[in-house]
CSV table of C-alpha atoms and ligand atoms in Angstrom, one decimal:
chain,number,residue,atom,x,y,z
A,347,MET,CA,48.0,-16.8,-25.3
A,348,LYS,CA,48.9,-16.8,-28.8
A,349,SER,CA,49.1,-13.6,-30.8
A,350,PRO,CA,46.3,-14.6,-33.3
A,351,LEU,CA,43.4,-14.5,-30.5
A,352,LEU,CA,44.5,-11.1,-29.4
A,353,LEU,CA,44.4,-9.9,-33.1
A,354,LEU,CA,41.0,-11.2,-33.4
A,355,LEU,CA,40.2,-9.6,-29.9
A,356,SER,CA,41.7,-6.2,-31.3
A,357,PHE,CA,40.0,-6.7,-34.6
A,358,LEU,CA,36.6,-6.9,-32.7
A,359,ALA,CA,37.4,-4.0,-30.5
A,360,PHE,CA,38.3,-1.6,-33.1
A,361,SER,CA,35.5,-2.4,-35.5
A,362,ALA,CA,32.8,-2.2,-33.0
A,363,ALA,CA,32.8,1.6,-33.1
A,364,ALA,CA,32.7,1.4,-36.9
A,365,GLN,CA,29.2,-0.7,-36.8
A,366,PRO,CA,26.7,0.9,-38.9
A,367,ALA,CA,24.0,3.1,-37.4
A,368,PRO,CA,20.7,1.6,-36.4
A,369,GLY,CA,18.4,0.8,-39.2
A,370,PRO,CA,16.5,3.6,-40.7
A,371,MET,CA,16.5,6.3,-38.0
A,372,ILE,CA,13.7,8.7,-38.8
A,373,PRO,CA,14.8,12.3,-37.8
A,374,ARG,CA,12.8,14.3,-35.3
A,375,GLU,CA,13.2,18.1,-34.2
A,376,GLY,CA,15.8,18.6,-31.4
A,377,ALA,CA,18.4,16.7,-29.4
A,378,PHE,CA,18.9,14.8,-26.2
A,379,VAL,CA,21.6,16.3,-24.2
A,380,PHE,CA,23.3,14.5,-21.4
A,381,GLY,CA,23.4,16.3,-18.3
A,382,PRO,CA,24.3,16.1,-14.5
A,383,ALA,CA,20.8,14.7,-13.8
A,384,THR,CA,20.6,12.0,-16.8
A,385,ALA,CA,20.0,8.6,-15.3
A,386,LEU,CA,18.8,5.2,-16.2
A,387,ALA,CA,15.7,3.7,-15.5
A,388,ALA,CA,13.8,0.4,-16.6
A,389,ASP,CA,11.2,-1.9,-16.1
A,390,GLU,CA,11.7,-4.7,-13.2
A,391,ALA,CA,12.6,-7.5,-15.9
A,392,LEU,CA,15.3,-5.0,-17.4
A,393,LEU,CA,17.0,-3.6,-14.3
A,394,PRO,CA,20.1,-6.0,-14.9
A,395,LEU,CA,20.4,-4.3,-18.3
A,396,ALA,CA,20.0,-1.0,-16.8
A,397,HIS,CA,22.7,-1.8,-14.2
A,398,TYR,CA,24.9,-3.1,-17.2
A,399,ALA,CA,24.4,0.2,-19.2
A,400,ALA,CA,25.1,2.2,-16.1
A,401,GLU,CA,28.7,1.0,-16.4
A,402,TYR,CA,29.0,2.2,-20.1
A,403,LEU,CA,27.1,5.4,-19.6
A,404,GLY,CA,28.6,6.4,-16.5
A,405,ARG,CA,25.1,7.4,-14.9
A,406,PRO,CA,23.1,5.9,-12.1
A,407,VAL,CA,20.1,3.5,-12.2
A,408,ARG,CA,17.3,5.4,-10.8
A,409,GLN,CA,14.5,3.7,-9.0
A,410,GLN,CA,11.2,5.2,-10.6
A,411,MET,CA,10.3,4.9,-14.3
A,412,THR,CA,9.0,8.5,-14.3
A,413,GLY,CA,10.7,11.9,-14.9
A,414,THR,CA,12.5,13.5,-17.7
A,415,GLY,CA,16.2,13.3,-18.6
A,416,ALA,CA,16.2,9.5,-18.3
A,417,VAL,CA,17.4,6.7,-20.6
A,418,VAL,CA,14.5,4.4,-20.0
A,419,LEU,CA,14.4,0.6,-21.0
A,420,THR,CA,10.8,-0.7,-21.2
A,421,LEU,CA,9.6,-4.5,-21.7
A,422,GLU,CA,6.7,-4.3,-24.2
A,423,PRO,CA,4.0,-6.9,-24.4
A,424,GLY,CA,4.0,-9.3,-27.4
A,425,GLU,CA,5.9,-12.4,-28.8
A,426,PRO,CA,9.5,-12.1,-27.6
A,427,SER,CA,12.0,-11.2,-30.1
A,428,GLU,CA,15.3,-9.5,-30.5
A,429,ALA,CA,13.5,-6.4,-32.3
A,430,TYR,CA,14.0,-3.0,-30.5
A,431,ARG,CA,12.6,0.5,-30.9
A,432,LEU,CA,14.9,3.4,-30.0
A,433,GLU,CA,13.3,6.9,-29.5
A,434,ILE,CA,15.5,9.7,-29.0
A,435,ALA,CA,13.4,12.6,-27.6
A,436,PRO,CA,14.6,16.0,-26.3
A,437,ASP,CA,13.7,15.1,-22.6
A,438,TYR,CA,14.4,11.3,-22.8
A,439,ILE,CA,15.7,8.3,-24.5
A,440,ARG,CA,13.4,5.2,-24.8
A,441,ILE,CA,14.4,1.7,-25.8
A,442,GLY,CA,11.5,-0.5,-26.1
A,443,ALA,CA,11.4,-4.2,-26.8
A,444,THR,CA,9.6,-7.4,-26.1
A,445,SER,CA,12.5,-9.3,-24.7
A,446,PRO,CA,15.8,-8.3,-22.7
A,447,GLY,CA,17.9,-9.7,-25.8
A,448,GLY,CA,15.8,-6.9,-27.9
A,449,ALA,CA,16.6,-4.3,-25.4
A,450,PHE,CA,20.2,-5.4,-25.3
A,451,ASN,CA,20.4,-4.9,-29.1
A,452,GLY,CA,18.6,-1.5,-28.5
A,453,LEU,CA,21.3,-0.4,-26.2
A,454,GLN,CA,24.1,-1.3,-28.4
A,455,ALA,CA,22.4,0.7,-31.2
A,456,LEU,CA,22.5,3.7,-28.8
A,457,PHE,CA,26.1,2.9,-28.0
A,458,ARG,CA,27.1,3.1,-31.5
A,459,LEU,CA,25.6,6.9,-31.7
A,460,LEU,CA,27.5,7.7,-28.7
A,461,PRO,CA,31.2,8.7,-28.7
A,462,PRO,CA,33.5,5.7,-28.9
A,463,GLU,CA,34.6,6.3,-25.3
A,464,VAL,CA,31.4,4.6,-24.3
A,465,TYR,CA,33.0,1.4,-25.1
A,466,ALA,CA,35.8,2.3,-22.7
A,467,GLN,CA,33.4,2.8,-19.9
A,468,GLN,CA,34.7,6.2,-19.4
A,469,GLY,CA,31.2,7.7,-19.1
A,470,ILE,CA,29.4,10.2,-21.3
A,471,PRO,CA,30.6,13.8,-20.6
A,472,ASP,CA,27.7,16.4,-19.6
A,473,GLY,CA,26.9,18.3,-22.8
A,474,THR,CA,27.2,15.4,-25.2
A,475,ALA,CA,24.2,15.9,-27.7
A,476,LEU,CA,22.4,13.2,-29.5
A,477,ALA,CA,19.9,14.4,-32.4
A,478,CYS,CA,16.4,13.1,-32.0
A,479,GLY,CA,14.9,10.5,-34.1
A,480,ILE,CA,13.1,7.1,-33.9
A,481,ALA,CA,14.7,3.8,-35.2
A,482,ALA,CA,13.4,0.4,-35.3
A,483,ASP,CA,15.2,-2.7,-36.0
A,484,ARG,CA,15.4,-6.4,-35.9
A,485,PRO,CA,18.2,-8.8,-36.7
A,486,LYS,CA,17.9,-10.6,-40.0
A,487,TYR,CA,19.1,-13.9,-38.8
A,488,SER,CA,18.4,-15.5,-35.4
A,489,TYR,CA,21.7,-17.1,-35.3
A,490,ARG,CA,24.7,-14.9,-35.4
A,491,GLY,CA,27.6,-16.9,-33.9
A,492,MET,CA,31.1,-17.0,-33.3
A,493,MET,CA,33.0,-20.4,-32.4
A,494,LEU,CA,36.0,-20.4,-30.3
A,495,ASP,CA,38.5,-23.3,-29.9
A,496,VAL,CA,39.5,-23.3,-25.9
A,497,ALA,CA,40.4,-27.1,-26.5
A,498,ARG,CA,43.4,-26.6,-28.4
A,499,THR,CA,44.6,-23.2,-26.5
A,500,TRP,CA,43.4,-22.9,-23.0
A,501,VAL,CA,41.4,-19.7,-22.8
A,502,GLU,CA,41.2,-18.2,-19.2
A,503,VAL,CA,37.9,-17.1,-17.6
A,504,PRO,CA,38.8,-13.4,-17.6
A,505,MET,CA,39.9,-13.4,-21.2
A,506,LEU,CA,36.8,-15.6,-22.3
A,507,LYS,CA,34.7,-12.7,-20.5
A,508,ARG,CA,36.4,-10.1,-22.6
A,509,PHE,CA,35.8,-12.1,-25.7
A,510,ILE,CA,31.9,-12.6,-25.0
A,511,ASN,CA,31.7,-8.6,-24.2
A,512,LEU,CA,33.4,-7.8,-27.6
A,513,LEU,CA,31.1,-10.3,-29.4
A,514,SER,CA,28.2,-8.8,-27.9
A,515,TYR,CA,28.8,-5.3,-29.2
A,516,HIS,CA,28.8,-6.8,-32.5
A,517,ASN,CA,25.1,-8.3,-32.0
A,518,ILE,CA,26.4,-11.8,-32.0
A,519,ASN,CA,24.1,-13.8,-29.8
A,520,LYS,CA,25.7,-17.5,-29.8
A,521,LEU,CA,28.9,-18.4,-28.4
A,522,HIS,CA,29.7,-22.0,-29.7
A,523,LEU,CA,32.5,-23.2,-27.3
A,524,HIS,CA,34.7,-26.1,-28.5
A,525,LEU,CA,35.4,-27.6,-25.4
A,526,ALA,CA,37.0,-30.9,-26.2
A,527,ASP,CA,39.3,-31.9,-29.0
A,528,ASP,CA,42.3,-34.1,-29.6
A,529,ASP,CA,44.4,-31.7,-27.5
A,530,GLY,CA,42.6,-30.9,-24.6
A,531,TRP,CA,39.2,-31.4,-22.4
A,532,ARG,CA,38.0,-28.1,-20.8
A,533,ILE,CA,34.8,-28.7,-18.8
A,534,GLN,CA,34.7,-30.4,-15.5
A,535,ILE,CA,32.5,-33.5,-15.6
A,536,LYS,CA,32.0,-34.4,-11.9
A,537,SER,CA,31.3,-38.1,-12.4
A,538,HIS,CA,34.4,-38.2,-14.2
A,539,PRO,CA,36.9,-35.6,-12.8
A,540,GLU,CA,39.8,-37.1,-14.6
A,541,LEU,CA,38.6,-35.9,-17.8
A,542,ALA,CA,39.5,-32.3,-17.0
A,543,GLU,CA,41.9,-32.7,-14.3
A,544,VAL,CA,44.1,-34.8,-16.4
A,545,GLY,CA,42.6,-34.0,-19.9
A,546,GLY,CA,42.8,-30.2,-19.4
A,547,PHE,CA,46.6,-30.5,-19.2
A,548,ARG,CA,49.4,-31.3,-21.5
A,549,GLY,CA,53.1,-31.8,-21.4
A,550,GLY,CA,55.0,-32.9,-18.1
A,551,ASP,CA,53.5,-36.0,-16.7
A,552,SER,CA,50.1,-35.7,-18.7
A,553,PRO,CA,49.3,-38.4,-21.1
A,554,VAL,CA,48.2,-35.7,-23.4
A,555,ALA,CA,50.9,-35.0,-25.7
A,556,PRO,CA,52.3,-31.3,-25.9
A,557,VAL,CA,53.0,-29.0,-29.0
A,558,TYR,CA,55.6,-26.3,-29.3
A,559,GLY,CA,58.1,-28.8,-27.8
A,560,LYS,CA,56.9,-28.2,-24.4
A,561,TRP,CA,57.7,-31.6,-23.2
A,562,SER,CA,58.9,-30.8,-19.6
A,563,GLU,CA,56.4,-28.1,-18.9
A,564,LYS,CA,52.7,-29.0,-17.9
A,565,TYR,CA,50.3,-26.4,-19.2
A,566,GLY,CA,46.6,-25.8,-19.5
A,567,GLY,CA,43.5,-25.5,-17.6
A,568,TYR,CA,39.6,-26.3,-17.4
A,569,TYR,CA,36.3,-24.4,-16.5
A,570,THR,CA,34.7,-25.9,-13.4
A,571,GLN,CA,30.9,-26.2,-13.6
A,572,ASP,CA,30.7,-23.0,-11.4
A,573,GLU,CA,32.9,-21.0,-13.6
A,574,MET,CA,30.9,-22.0,-16.6
A,575,ARG,CA,27.4,-21.3,-14.8
A,576,SER,CA,28.9,-17.7,-14.3
A,577,LEU,CA,30.1,-17.4,-17.7
A,578,ILE,CA,26.7,-18.6,-19.1
A,579,GLU,CA,24.9,-15.8,-16.8
A,580,TYR,CA,27.6,-13.3,-17.9
A,581,ALA,CA,27.0,-14.3,-21.6
A,582,ALA,CA,23.2,-14.2,-21.2
A,583,LEU,CA,22.8,-10.7,-19.8
A,584,ARG,CA,24.5,-9.6,-23.1
A,585,ASN,CA,22.4,-11.7,-25.3
A,586,ILE,CA,24.7,-14.3,-26.0
A,587,GLU,CA,23.7,-18.0,-25.5
A,588,ILE,CA,26.8,-20.2,-24.8
A,589,ILE,CA,26.4,-23.5,-26.9
A,590,PRO,CA,28.9,-26.1,-25.8
A,591,GLU,CA,30.6,-28.7,-27.9
A,592,ILE,CA,32.1,-32.0,-27.1
A,593,ASP,CA,33.5,-33.2,-30.5
A,594,LEU,CA,32.7,-36.9,-30.9
A,595,PRO,CA,33.2,-39.6,-32.3
A,596,GLY,CA,36.6,-38.3,-33.8
A,597,HIS,CA,38.9,-35.5,-32.5
A,598,SER,CA,38.9,-37.7,-29.3
A,599,ARG,CA,42.6,-38.3,-28.7
A,600,CYS,CA,42.7,-36.4,-25.5
A,601,ILE,CA,40.0,-38.3,-23.7
A,602,GLY,CA,41.4,-41.5,-25.3
A,603,SER,CA,44.7,-40.7,-23.6
A,604,VAL,CA,42.9,-40.2,-20.2
A,605,ARG,CA,40.4,-43.3,-20.9
A,606,PRO,CA,42.4,-45.5,-23.3
A,607,GLU,CA,39.7,-48.3,-23.2
A,608,ILE,CA,37.4,-46.2,-25.3
A,609,ARG,CA,39.5,-46.6,-28.3
A,610,CYS,CA,39.2,-49.4,-30.8
A,611,ASN,CA,40.4,-52.7,-30.2
A,612,TYR,CA,43.9,-53.0,-31.9
A,613,PRO,CA,47.5,-52.5,-31.4
A,614,PRO,CA,48.3,-48.8,-32.7
A,615,ASP,CA,51.5,-48.3,-34.6
A,616,THR,CA,53.5,-46.1,-32.4
A,617,VAL,CA,56.9,-46.8,-34.0
A,618,THR,CA,56.7,-44.4,-36.6
A,619,THR,CA,55.1,-41.8,-34.2
A,620,ALA,CA,57.8,-41.6,-31.5
A,621,GLY,CA,55.5,-43.4,-29.0
A,622,THR,CA,52.4,-41.3,-29.3
A,623,ASP,CA,49.1,-43.2,-29.9
A,624,TYR,CA,47.2,-41.2,-32.4
A,625,ARG,CA,44.0,-43.2,-32.2
A,626,SER,CA,41.3,-40.4,-32.0
A,627,ALA,CA,38.2,-42.0,-32.5
A,628,TRP,CA,35.7,-43.7,-30.0
A,629,CYS,CA,35.1,-47.2,-30.8
A,630,VAL,CA,31.5,-47.5,-31.8
A,631,ALA,CA,31.2,-51.4,-30.9
A,632,ARG,CA,32.0,-50.9,-27.2
A,633,GLU,CA,28.8,-50.7,-25.5
A,634,GLU,CA,30.6,-49.4,-22.0
A,635,ASN,CA,31.4,-46.2,-23.9
A,636,TYR,CA,27.7,-45.4,-24.3
A,637,VAL,CA,27.5,-45.4,-20.7
A,638,LEU,CA,30.4,-43.2,-20.2
A,639,LEU,CA,28.8,-40.9,-23.1
A,640,GLU,CA,25.4,-40.9,-21.2
A,641,GLU,CA,27.2,-39.7,-18.0
A,642,ILE,CA,29.2,-37.0,-19.8
A,643,LEU,CA,26.3,-35.7,-22.0
A,644,GLY,CA,24.1,-35.9,-18.9
A,645,GLU,CA,26.0,-33.2,-17.1
A,646,ILE,CA,26.6,-31.2,-20.0
A,647,CYS,CA,22.9,-31.0,-20.7
A,648,GLU,CA,22.2,-30.2,-17.1
A,649,LEU,CA,24.9,-27.5,-17.0
A,650,PHE,CA,23.8,-25.5,-20.2
A,651,PRO,CA,20.6,-24.1,-20.7
A,652,SER,CA,21.1,-23.9,-24.4
A,653,PRO,CA,18.4,-26.1,-26.2
A,654,TYR,CA,21.2,-27.5,-28.5
A,655,ILE,CA,24.6,-29.4,-27.7
A,656,HIS,CA,27.0,-29.6,-30.3
A,657,ILE,CA,28.3,-33.3,-30.5
A,658,GLY,CA,30.8,-32.7,-33.4
A,659,GLY,CA,31.0,-35.2,-36.0
A,660,ASP,CA,33.7,-33.8,-37.9
A,661,GLU,CA,36.7,-35.4,-39.7
A,662,VAL,CA,36.2,-38.7,-38.2
A,663,GLU,CA,39.1,-41.0,-39.2
A,664,VAL,CA,37.3,-44.1,-40.0
A,665,ALA,CA,40.3,-46.1,-40.9
A,666,GLN,CA,40.4,-47.0,-37.3
A,667,TRP,CA,37.0,-48.6,-37.5
A,668,LYS,CA,38.2,-50.7,-40.2
A,669,LYS,CA,41.0,-51.9,-38.3
A,670,CYS,CA,39.0,-52.7,-35.2
A,671,PRO,CA,37.7,-56.4,-35.2
A,672,ASP,CA,34.9,-55.1,-32.9
A,673,CYS,CA,33.8,-52.4,-35.4
A,674,ARG,CA,34.1,-54.7,-38.2
A,675,ALA,CA,31.9,-57.3,-36.6
A,676,MET,CA,29.3,-54.4,-36.0
A,677,MET,CA,29.5,-53.4,-39.7
A,678,LYS,CA,28.6,-56.8,-40.5
A,679,ARG,CA,25.7,-56.8,-38.0
A,680,LEU,CA,24.5,-53.7,-39.6
A,681,GLY,CA,24.7,-55.4,-43.1
A,682,THR,CA,27.3,-52.6,-44.4
A,683,VAL,CA,30.9,-52.2,-45.5
A,684,ASN,CA,30.7,-48.6,-45.2
A,685,PRO,CA,32.4,-47.2,-42.0
A,686,HIS,CA,30.5,-44.0,-42.5
A,687,ARG,CA,27.5,-46.1,-41.4
A,688,LEU,CA,29.1,-46.5,-37.9
A,689,GLN,CA,29.1,-42.8,-37.6
A,690,ASP,CA,25.5,-42.7,-38.3
A,691,TYR,CA,24.9,-45.2,-35.6
A,692,PHE,CA,27.0,-43.6,-33.2
A,693,MET,CA,25.6,-40.1,-33.6
A,694,GLU,CA,22.0,-41.5,-33.8
A,695,ARG,CA,22.7,-42.8,-30.2
A,696,LEU,CA,23.9,-39.6,-29.0
A,697,ALA,CA,20.9,-37.8,-30.5
A,698,ALA,CA,18.5,-40.1,-28.6
A,699,MET,CA,20.5,-39.2,-25.2
A,700,LEU,CA,20.1,-35.6,-25.8
A,701,ALA,CA,16.5,-36.0,-26.8
A,702,ALA,CA,15.9,-38.0,-23.6
A,703,ARG,CA,16.8,-34.7,-21.9
A,704,GLY,CA,14.9,-32.3,-23.8
A,705,LYS,CA,17.7,-31.3,-26.1
A,706,ARG,CA,18.5,-31.1,-29.6
A,707,PRO,CA,22.0,-32.2,-31.4
A,708,ALA,CA,24.1,-29.6,-33.3
A,709,VAL,CA,26.7,-31.2,-35.5
A,710,TRP,CA,29.3,-30.6,-38.2
A,711,ASN,CA,28.1,-30.9,-41.8
A,712,GLU,CA,29.8,-34.4,-42.2
A,713,ALA,CA,27.3,-35.9,-39.5
A,714,ALA,CA,24.5,-34.9,-41.8
A,715,ALA,CA,26.0,-36.1,-45.1
A,716,SER,CA,24.1,-39.3,-45.4
A,717,GLY,CA,20.9,-37.6,-44.7
A,718,THR,CA,19.8,-40.3,-42.3
A,719,PHE,CA,20.6,-38.1,-39.1
A,720,THR,CA,17.7,-36.5,-37.1
A,721,ARG,CA,16.2,-33.3,-38.9
A,722,ALA,CA,15.9,-32.2,-35.2
A,723,SER,CA,19.4,-31.1,-35.4
A,724,ARG,CA,21.2,-28.0,-36.5
A,725,VAL,CA,24.0,-28.4,-39.0
A,726,HIS,CA,27.2,-26.1,-39.0
A,727,GLY,CA,28.3,-26.1,-42.7
A,728,TRP,CA,32.1,-25.7,-42.5
A,729,ALA,CA,33.6,-27.5,-45.2
A,730,SER,CA,32.5,-25.6,-48.1
A,731,VAL,CA,29.6,-23.6,-49.5
A,732,GLY,CA,28.5,-26.7,-50.9
A,733,ALA,CA,28.0,-28.6,-47.7
A,734,CYS,CA,25.8,-25.6,-46.7
A,735,HIS,CA,23.7,-26.3,-50.0
A,736,ALA,CA,23.5,-29.9,-49.2
A,737,ALA,CA,22.5,-29.6,-45.6
A,738,THR,CA,19.9,-26.8,-46.4
A,739,ALA,CA,18.7,-29.1,-49.4
A,740,LYS,CA,18.1,-32.0,-47.2
A,741,GLY,CA,16.0,-29.9,-44.8
A,742,TYR,CA,18.3,-29.3,-41.9
A,743,ARG,CA,18.3,-26.0,-40.1
A,744,THR,CA,21.9,-24.8,-41.2
A,745,VAL,CA,24.4,-22.4,-39.8
A,746,ILE,CA,26.4,-21.2,-42.6
A,747,MET,CA,30.1,-21.1,-41.9
A,748,PRO,CA,32.3,-22.2,-44.9
A,749,SER,CA,36.0,-22.1,-43.7
A,750,GLU,CA,37.1,-20.0,-46.7
A,751,CYS,CA,35.0,-17.1,-45.7
A,752,PHE,CA,34.4,-17.7,-41.8
A,753,TYR,CA,37.6,-19.2,-40.2
A,754,PHE,CA,39.4,-16.1,-38.5
A,755,ASP,CA,42.4,-18.2,-37.9
A,756,MET,CA,43.1,-17.9,-41.8
A,757,ARG,CA,45.9,-15.3,-42.4
A,758,GLN,CA,44.3,-12.0,-44.0
A,759,THR,CA,47.3,-11.3,-46.0
A,760,LEU,CA,50.4,-13.3,-46.9
A,761,ARG,CA,52.1,-11.0,-44.8
A,762,GLU,CA,50.2,-12.0,-41.6
A,763,GLU,CA,50.5,-15.2,-39.2
A,764,GLY,CA,47.9,-17.6,-39.5
A,765,HIS,CA,46.9,-20.9,-41.6
A,766,SER,CA,46.1,-20.5,-45.3
A,767,TRP,CA,44.7,-24.1,-45.8
A,768,ALA,CA,41.2,-22.8,-46.3
A,769,SER,CA,41.9,-19.5,-47.8
A,770,ILE,CA,43.7,-16.2,-47.3
A,771,PHE,CA,40.9,-13.4,-46.6
A,772,ASP,CA,39.8,-10.7,-44.6
A,773,ALA,CA,36.8,-9.8,-42.8
A,774,ARG,CA,35.1,-8.0,-45.9
A,775,ARG,CA,34.5,-11.4,-47.4
A,776,THR,CA,32.9,-12.6,-44.1
A,777,TYR,CA,30.6,-9.5,-43.8
A,778,GLU,CA,29.6,-9.7,-47.8
A,779,PHE,CA,28.7,-13.3,-47.8
A,780,ASP,CA,25.1,-13.3,-49.3
A,781,PRO,CA,23.5,-16.7,-49.4
A,782,ALA,CA,21.1,-15.4,-52.0
A,783,ALA,CA,24.0,-14.6,-54.3
A,784,ARG,CA,25.6,-17.9,-53.8
A,785,GLY,CA,23.1,-20.1,-55.3
A,786,PHE,CA,20.5,-20.9,-52.3
A,787,SER,CA,17.1,-21.4,-53.6
A,788,ASP,CA,14.3,-19.6,-51.8
A,789,ARG,CA,13.4,-23.1,-50.2
A,790,GLN,CA,17.0,-23.6,-49.0
A,791,LEU,CA,17.2,-20.0,-47.6
A,792,ARG,CA,14.2,-20.8,-45.4
A,793,HIS,CA,16.6,-23.4,-43.6
A,794,VAL,CA,19.4,-20.9,-43.0
A,795,GLU,CA,19.4,-20.1,-39.3
A,796,GLY,CA,22.4,-17.6,-39.7
A,797,PHE,CA,26.2,-17.5,-39.8
A,798,GLU,CA,29.0,-18.2,-37.4
A,799,GLY,CA,32.7,-17.2,-37.7
A,800,ALA,CA,35.3,-19.6,-36.2
A,801,PHE,CA,38.5,-19.1,-34.4
A,802,TRP,CA,40.5,-22.4,-34.0
A,803,THR,CA,43.7,-22.3,-32.2
A,804,GLU,CA,46.1,-25.0,-33.6
A,805,ILE,CA,49.4,-24.6,-33.9
A,806,TYR,CA,50.7,-23.4,-37.2
A,807,THR,CA,54.4,-23.3,-38.5
B,555,ACM,C1,36.3,-28.4,-38.6
B,555,ACM,O1,37.0,-27.4,-39.1
B,555,ACM,N1,36.8,-29.8,-38.6
B,555,ACM,C2,35.0,-28.1,-38.0
B,556,ZN,ZN1,36.3,-50.3,-32.6
């Protein structure tokens, strides 16, 4: 594990306790005092959350809902939303919501009012008092995400659970998992086990080129589908939806090393690259590629309950398509000399595969640049604020994440390790990002679903 991820984790860990109090708390007379009999109680549907909370508060879950001295979670009728109501009375604390996600948000609001030891799961000492009051709050944005690049650097299940846990303390509700890139394939595909079994490892006898000069050491890993199901469940209890990304049709050097036939039909120049074939894009003209993609995306759609599947679309090196006789012939058939039209074609075919399985595509902003891509998609605007403007102006649901404000692998100061290609900034810039002050019109703002931080795990030197 490289130190930047640990730095990010510790940033998240330390800042959790510094979160603001829940939205306007209306004070009431008196205080609720934790005592030896304080327990948790919950409606049936919220019992898993009560057991979750029990680990933080160090109190048992009681079977019946009645009685004083309890922290009570109630599921209320109404349109499911992430809103909650937190009531602190002298003889009970009640969190009411119309969905488990809302109740989870209410629990986090309660935790923030308690001594910080609550996050260390050390229990709440008897005698701890909370001033009475009522707070009702709801998130402003439905999408509050974090992206983690587990492709470049392998992140093991326990570390990923810790990451999910820390995100959940910050009311982040989407984890965008970057599962496949040039340097690694991290999810088991049962119909093509070689993708993860070979593509999940670099160095040694792996065809996937290593970094850090680790030529002799083989290293890496991947999530089995069973492990991923347990992660999905772990995250869901914490109101986090895992959105998988398979980055296509570029950033695909890893799968190209495992399945060389997917690449374009020309001999690569490996003389100047010490033998490494750097072709990173799928050949658009090779019809068998779509059969393989159908099988991969079929399993991804089956495994992940999330309604969106992220299919990448960023930074495609289209020069490869211009060198490929098959792709050139295809451009001719499509009546274009612009290789970006091939990307539009490729992405639409993927979108159709997802639609046939009841899923929608999520893409990086380049995939929506021409404006032809389906409006069923969600666009992640990473390249610039301008790219987010453009996506919202075209009517795409947009997640705002311009790299100069949302890429946490950038260094925060010159003294710190990290990249600086997007900017040098700290989390203040992220938290202060206000689209209304950045020139988004009211009409564009209606297309803003929310925001996403990103943590890429590439080497920096
Ligand atoms: C990206 O940073 N290429 C999404
Ligand atoms: Zn080609």
